[in-house]
Amino acid sequence: MSQPKTSKSLRNTLAAGVSAQRGQLMAADCPSRLVLGHITSRWGVLVLVVLLDGTHRFSQLRRAVGGVSEKMLAQTLDALAVDGLVLRVAHQVVPPHVEYSLTPLGREAAERLEVLVDWIEDNFPLIKQAQEANARQAA
């Protein structure tokens, strides 16, 4: 595989209307695996789904995504912004005011993730039963 493009050059390529090379997630050296990791990480999934409701400030996101530390939330938002999924807008006021929202690409990803999140929540009783049965067998 050729040298991976930086996110900035990829954004420039997309903006120019040039067809970017399709990712190949099954290839060990494909940079699309980093994007997969950002999107499907515990915090990435939750942040994207929360942002489906609209624009949020950092503190709102932290409250909405229970258990995430400030550091992990900041890293997750930065990664998703670099990947072009989240838009970060810093307003020049005192105190600083930063808002996060989904880009069109981020909305598409979040809508797909929302289906998975809903499936997990709907089927959690069955999943929990399977986990408990497995634990009993292991004991």
PDB file of C-alpha atoms in Angstrom:
ATOM      1  CA  MET A   1       0.000   0.000   0.000  1.00  0.00           C
ATOM      2  CA  SER A   2       1.305   3.490  -0.750  1.00  0.00           C
ATOM      3  CA  GLN A   3       2.168   6.030   1.930  1.00  0.00           C
ATOM      4  CA  PRO A   4      -0.944   6.962   3.945  1.00  0.00           C
ATOM      5  CA  LYS A   5      -2.189  10.484   3.389  1.00  0.00           C
ATOM      6  CA  THR A   6      -2.421  12.834   6.304  1.00  0.00           C
ATOM      7  CA  SER A   7      -5.909  13.901   7.268  1.00  0.00           C
ATOM      8  CA  LYS A   8      -5.243  17.393   5.920  1.00  0.00           C
ATOM      9  CA  SER A   9      -4.248  16.110   2.500  1.00  0.00           C
ATOM     10  CA  LEU A  10      -7.231  13.759   2.482  1.00  0.00           C
ATOM     11  CA  ARG A  11      -9.576  16.672   3.245  1.00  0.00           C
ATOM     12  CA  ASN A  12      -7.918  18.667   0.445  1.00  0.00           C
ATOM     13  CA  THR A  13      -8.326  15.733  -1.937  1.00  0.00           C
ATOM     14  CA  LEU A  14     -12.000  15.358  -1.063  1.00  0.00           C
ATOM     15  CA  ALA A  15     -12.581  19.103  -1.342  1.00  0.00           C
ATOM     16  CA  ALA A  16     -11.015  19.065  -4.803  1.00  0.00           C
ATOM     17  CA  GLY A  17     -13.481  16.399  -5.851  1.00  0.00           C
ATOM     18  CA  VAL A  18     -10.757  13.851  -6.553  1.00  0.00           C
ATOM     19  CA  SER A  19     -11.756  10.266  -5.836  1.00  0.00           C
ATOM     20  CA  ALA A  20      -9.798   9.050  -2.825  1.00  0.00           C
ATOM     21  CA  GLN A  21      -8.605   5.458  -2.680  1.00  0.00           C
ATOM     22  CA  ARG A  22     -11.058   3.166  -0.882  1.00  0.00           C
ATOM     23  CA  GLY A  23      -9.898   1.847   2.482  1.00  0.00           C
ATOM     24  CA  GLN A  24      -9.082  -1.831   2.902  1.00  0.00           C
ATOM     25  CA  LEU A  25      -9.745  -2.659   6.555  1.00  0.00           C
ATOM     26  CA  MET A  26      -8.600  -6.266   6.235  1.00  0.00           C
ATOM     27  CA  ALA A  27      -5.101  -5.165   5.187  1.00  0.00           C
ATOM     28  CA  ALA A  28      -2.845  -4.922   8.238  1.00  0.00           C
ATOM     29  CA  ASP A  29      -1.138  -1.726   7.105  1.00  0.00           C
ATOM     30  CA  CYS A  30      -4.222   0.175   5.890  1.00  0.00           C
ATOM     31  CA  PRO A  31      -4.608   3.541   7.652  1.00  0.00           C
ATOM     32  CA  SER A  32      -8.389   3.101   7.564  1.00  0.00           C
ATOM     33  CA  ARG A  33      -7.934   0.830  10.598  1.00  0.00           C
ATOM     34  CA  LEU A  34      -7.095   3.906  12.663  1.00  0.00           C
ATOM     35  CA  VAL A  35     -10.399   5.443  11.647  1.00  0.00           C
ATOM     36  CA  LEU A  36     -12.182   2.208  12.529  1.00  0.00           C
ATOM     37  CA  GLY A  37     -10.572   2.380  15.960  1.00  0.00           C
ATOM     38  CA  HIS A  38     -11.652   5.993  16.463  1.00  0.00           C
ATOM     39  CA  ILE A  39     -15.241   5.331  15.428  1.00  0.00           C
ATOM     40  CA  THR A  40     -15.729   2.015  17.221  1.00  0.00           C
ATOM     41  CA  SER A  41     -13.926   2.808  20.446  1.00  0.00           C
ATOM     42  CA  ARG A  42     -16.182   2.848  23.490  1.00  0.00           C
ATOM     43  CA  TRP A  43     -16.072   6.631  23.703  1.00  0.00           C
ATOM     44  CA  GLY A  44     -16.165   7.200  19.936  1.00  0.00           C
ATOM     45  CA  VAL A  45     -19.436   5.311  19.549  1.00  0.00           C
ATOM     46  CA  LEU A  46     -21.047   7.091  22.481  1.00  0.00           C
ATOM     47  CA  VAL A  47     -19.880  10.577  21.455  1.00  0.00           C
ATOM     48  CA  LEU A  48     -21.097  10.125  17.887  1.00  0.00           C
ATOM     49  CA  VAL A  49     -24.509   8.870  19.025  1.00  0.00           C
ATOM     50  CA  VAL A  50     -24.911  11.731  21.530  1.00  0.00           C
ATOM     51  CA  LEU A  51     -24.035  14.263  18.827  1.00  0.00           C
ATOM     52  CA  LEU A  52     -26.953  12.984  16.725  1.00  0.00           C
ATOM     53  CA  ASP A  53     -29.079  15.169  19.024  1.00  0.00           C
ATOM     54  CA  GLY A  54     -27.258  18.284  17.822  1.00  0.00           C
ATOM     55  CA  THR A  55     -24.453  20.582  18.834  1.00  0.00           C
ATOM     56  CA  HIS A  56     -22.974  20.126  22.312  1.00  0.00           C
ATOM     57  CA  ARG A  57     -20.359  21.866  24.394  1.00  0.00           C
ATOM     58  CA  PHE A  58     -17.571  19.811  25.965  1.00  0.00           C
ATOM     59  CA  SER A  59     -19.165  19.839  29.411  1.00  0.00           C
ATOM     60  CA  GLN A  60     -22.525  18.723  27.972  1.00  0.00           C
ATOM     61  CA  LEU A  61     -20.847  15.821  26.211  1.00  0.00           C
ATOM     62  CA  ARG A  62     -19.003  14.824  29.364  1.00  0.00           C
ATOM     63  CA  ARG A  63     -22.265  14.721  31.319  1.00  0.00           C
ATOM     64  CA  ALA A  64     -24.067  12.822  28.540  1.00  0.00           C
ATOM     65  CA  VAL A  65     -21.351  10.168  28.189  1.00  0.00           C
ATOM     66  CA  GLY A  66     -21.204   8.753  31.698  1.00  0.00           C
ATOM     67  CA  GLY A  67     -17.799   7.623  32.923  1.00  0.00           C
ATOM     68  CA  VAL A  68     -15.607   9.342  30.347  1.00  0.00           C
ATOM     69  CA  SER A  69     -12.672  11.347  31.707  1.00  0.00           C
ATOM     70  CA  GLU A  70     -11.879  14.815  30.389  1.00  0.00           C
ATOM     71  CA  LYS A  71      -8.658  13.479  28.876  1.00  0.00           C
ATOM     72  CA  MET A  72     -10.374  10.602  27.029  1.00  0.00           C
ATOM     73  CA  LEU A  73     -13.191  12.827  25.825  1.00  0.00           C
ATOM     74  CA  ALA A  74     -10.713  15.399  24.504  1.00  0.00           C
ATOM     75  CA  GLN A  75      -8.666  12.698  22.744  1.00  0.00           C
ATOM     76  CA  THR A  76     -11.795  11.129  21.258  1.00  0.00           C
ATOM     77  CA  LEU A  77     -13.137  14.447  19.995  1.00  0.00           C
ATOM     78  CA  ASP A  78      -9.752  15.375  18.523  1.00  0.00           C
ATOM     79  CA  ALA A  79      -9.473  12.039  16.684  1.00  0.00           C
ATOM     80  CA  LEU A  80     -13.026  12.261  15.339  1.00  0.00           C
ATOM     81  CA  ALA A  81     -12.420  15.865  14.232  1.00  0.00           C
ATOM     82  CA  VAL A  82      -9.202  14.905  12.424  1.00  0.00           C
ATOM     83  CA  ASP A  83     -11.112  12.109  10.672  1.00  0.00           C
ATOM     84  CA  GLY A  84     -13.688  14.645   9.474  1.00  0.00           C
ATOM     85  CA  LEU A  85     -16.564  13.229  11.524  1.00  0.00           C
ATOM     86  CA  VAL A  86     -16.894  15.947  14.149  1.00  0.00           C
ATOM     87  CA  LEU A  87     -16.772  19.697  13.635  1.00  0.00           C
ATOM     88  CA  ARG A  88     -15.097  21.710  16.406  1.00  0.00           C
ATOM     89  CA  VAL A  89     -16.019  25.403  16.543  1.00  0.00           C
ATOM     90  CA  ALA A  90     -14.185  27.623  19.011  1.00  0.00           C
ATOM     91  CA  HIS A  91     -15.944  30.931  19.712  1.00  0.00           C
ATOM     92  CA  GLN A  92     -13.613  33.792  20.566  1.00  0.00           C
ATOM     93  CA  VAL A  93     -15.188  34.810  23.859  1.00  0.00           C
ATOM     94  CA  VAL A  94     -14.143  34.823  27.507  1.00  0.00           C
ATOM     95  CA  PRO A  95     -14.354  32.237  28.900  1.00  0.00           C
ATOM     96  CA  PRO A  96     -13.614  30.109  25.812  1.00  0.00           C
ATOM     97  CA  HIS A  97     -16.691  28.504  24.268  1.00  0.00           C
ATOM     98  CA  VAL A  98     -16.182  25.414  22.093  1.00  0.00           C
ATOM     99  CA  GLU A  99     -18.987  23.526  20.391  1.00  0.00           C
ATOM    100  CA  TYR A 100     -18.959  20.119  18.736  1.00  0.00           C
ATOM    101  CA  SER A 101     -21.322  18.832  16.071  1.00  0.00           C
ATOM    102  CA  LEU A 102     -21.405  16.128  13.434  1.00  0.00           C
ATOM    103  CA  THR A 103     -20.256  16.703   9.899  1.00  0.00           C
ATOM    104  CA  PRO A 104     -22.380  15.079   7.180  1.00  0.00           C
ATOM    105  CA  LEU A 105     -19.906  12.166   7.151  1.00  0.00           C
ATOM    106  CA  GLY A 106     -20.093  11.944  10.940  1.00  0.00           C
ATOM    107  CA  ARG A 107     -23.892  11.954  10.855  1.00  0.00           C
ATOM    108  CA  GLU A 108     -23.877   9.026   8.435  1.00  0.00           C
ATOM    109  CA  ALA A 109     -21.520   7.058  10.710  1.00  0.00           C
ATOM    110  CA  ALA A 110     -23.483   7.970  13.853  1.00  0.00           C
ATOM    111  CA  GLU A 111     -26.791   6.888  12.327  1.00  0.00           C
ATOM    112  CA  ARG A 112     -25.291   3.478  11.550  1.00  0.00           C
ATOM    113  CA  LEU A 113     -23.847   3.193  15.047  1.00  0.00           C
ATOM    114  CA  GLU A 114     -27.170   4.167  16.581  1.00  0.00           C
ATOM    115  CA  VAL A 115     -28.704   1.012  15.076  1.00  0.00           C
ATOM    116  CA  LEU A 116     -26.039  -1.092  16.805  1.00  0.00           C
ATOM    117  CA  VAL A 117     -26.447   0.777  20.106  1.00  0.00           C
ATOM    118  CA  ASP A 118     -30.217   0.248  19.974  1.00  0.00           C
ATOM    119  CA  TRP A 119     -29.725  -3.450  19.169  1.00  0.00           C
ATOM    120  CA  ILE A 120     -27.406  -3.879  22.177  1.00  0.00           C
ATOM    121  CA  GLU A 121     -29.840  -2.117  24.509  1.00  0.00           C
ATOM    122  CA  ASP A 122     -32.826  -4.091  23.183  1.00  0.00           C
ATOM    123  CA  ASN A 123     -31.035  -7.429  23.413  1.00  0.00           C
ATOM    124  CA  PHE A 124     -29.108  -6.853  26.623  1.00  0.00           C
ATOM    125  CA  PRO A 125     -31.340  -9.183  28.699  1.00  0.00           C
ATOM    126  CA  LEU A 126     -30.481 -12.047  26.317  1.00  0.00           C
ATOM    127  CA  ILE A 127     -26.809 -11.083  26.301  1.00  0.00           C
ATOM    128  CA  LYS A 128     -26.774 -10.971  30.103  1.00  0.00           C
ATOM    129  CA  GLN A 129     -28.374 -14.429  30.261  1.00  0.00           C
ATOM    130  CA  ALA A 130     -25.700 -15.809  27.933  1.00  0.00           C
ATOM    131  CA  GLN A 131     -22.949 -14.202  30.032  1.00  0.00           C
ATOM    132  CA  GLU A 132     -24.370 -15.669  33.239  1.00  0.00           C
ATOM    133  CA  ALA A 133     -24.744 -19.130  31.665  1.00  0.00           C
ATOM    134  CA  ASN A 134     -21.158 -18.943  30.449  1.00  0.00           C
ATOM    135  CA  ALA A 135     -19.950 -17.908  33.917  1.00  0.00           C
ATOM    136  CA  ARG A 136     -21.819 -20.840  35.505  1.00  0.00           C
ATOM    137  CA  GLN A 137     -20.240 -23.274  33.044  1.00  0.00           C
ATOM    138  CA  ALA A 138     -16.771 -21.857  33.685  1.00  0.00           C
ATOM    139  CA  ALA A 139     -17.166 -22.208  37.472  1.00  0.00           C
TER     140      ALA A 139
END
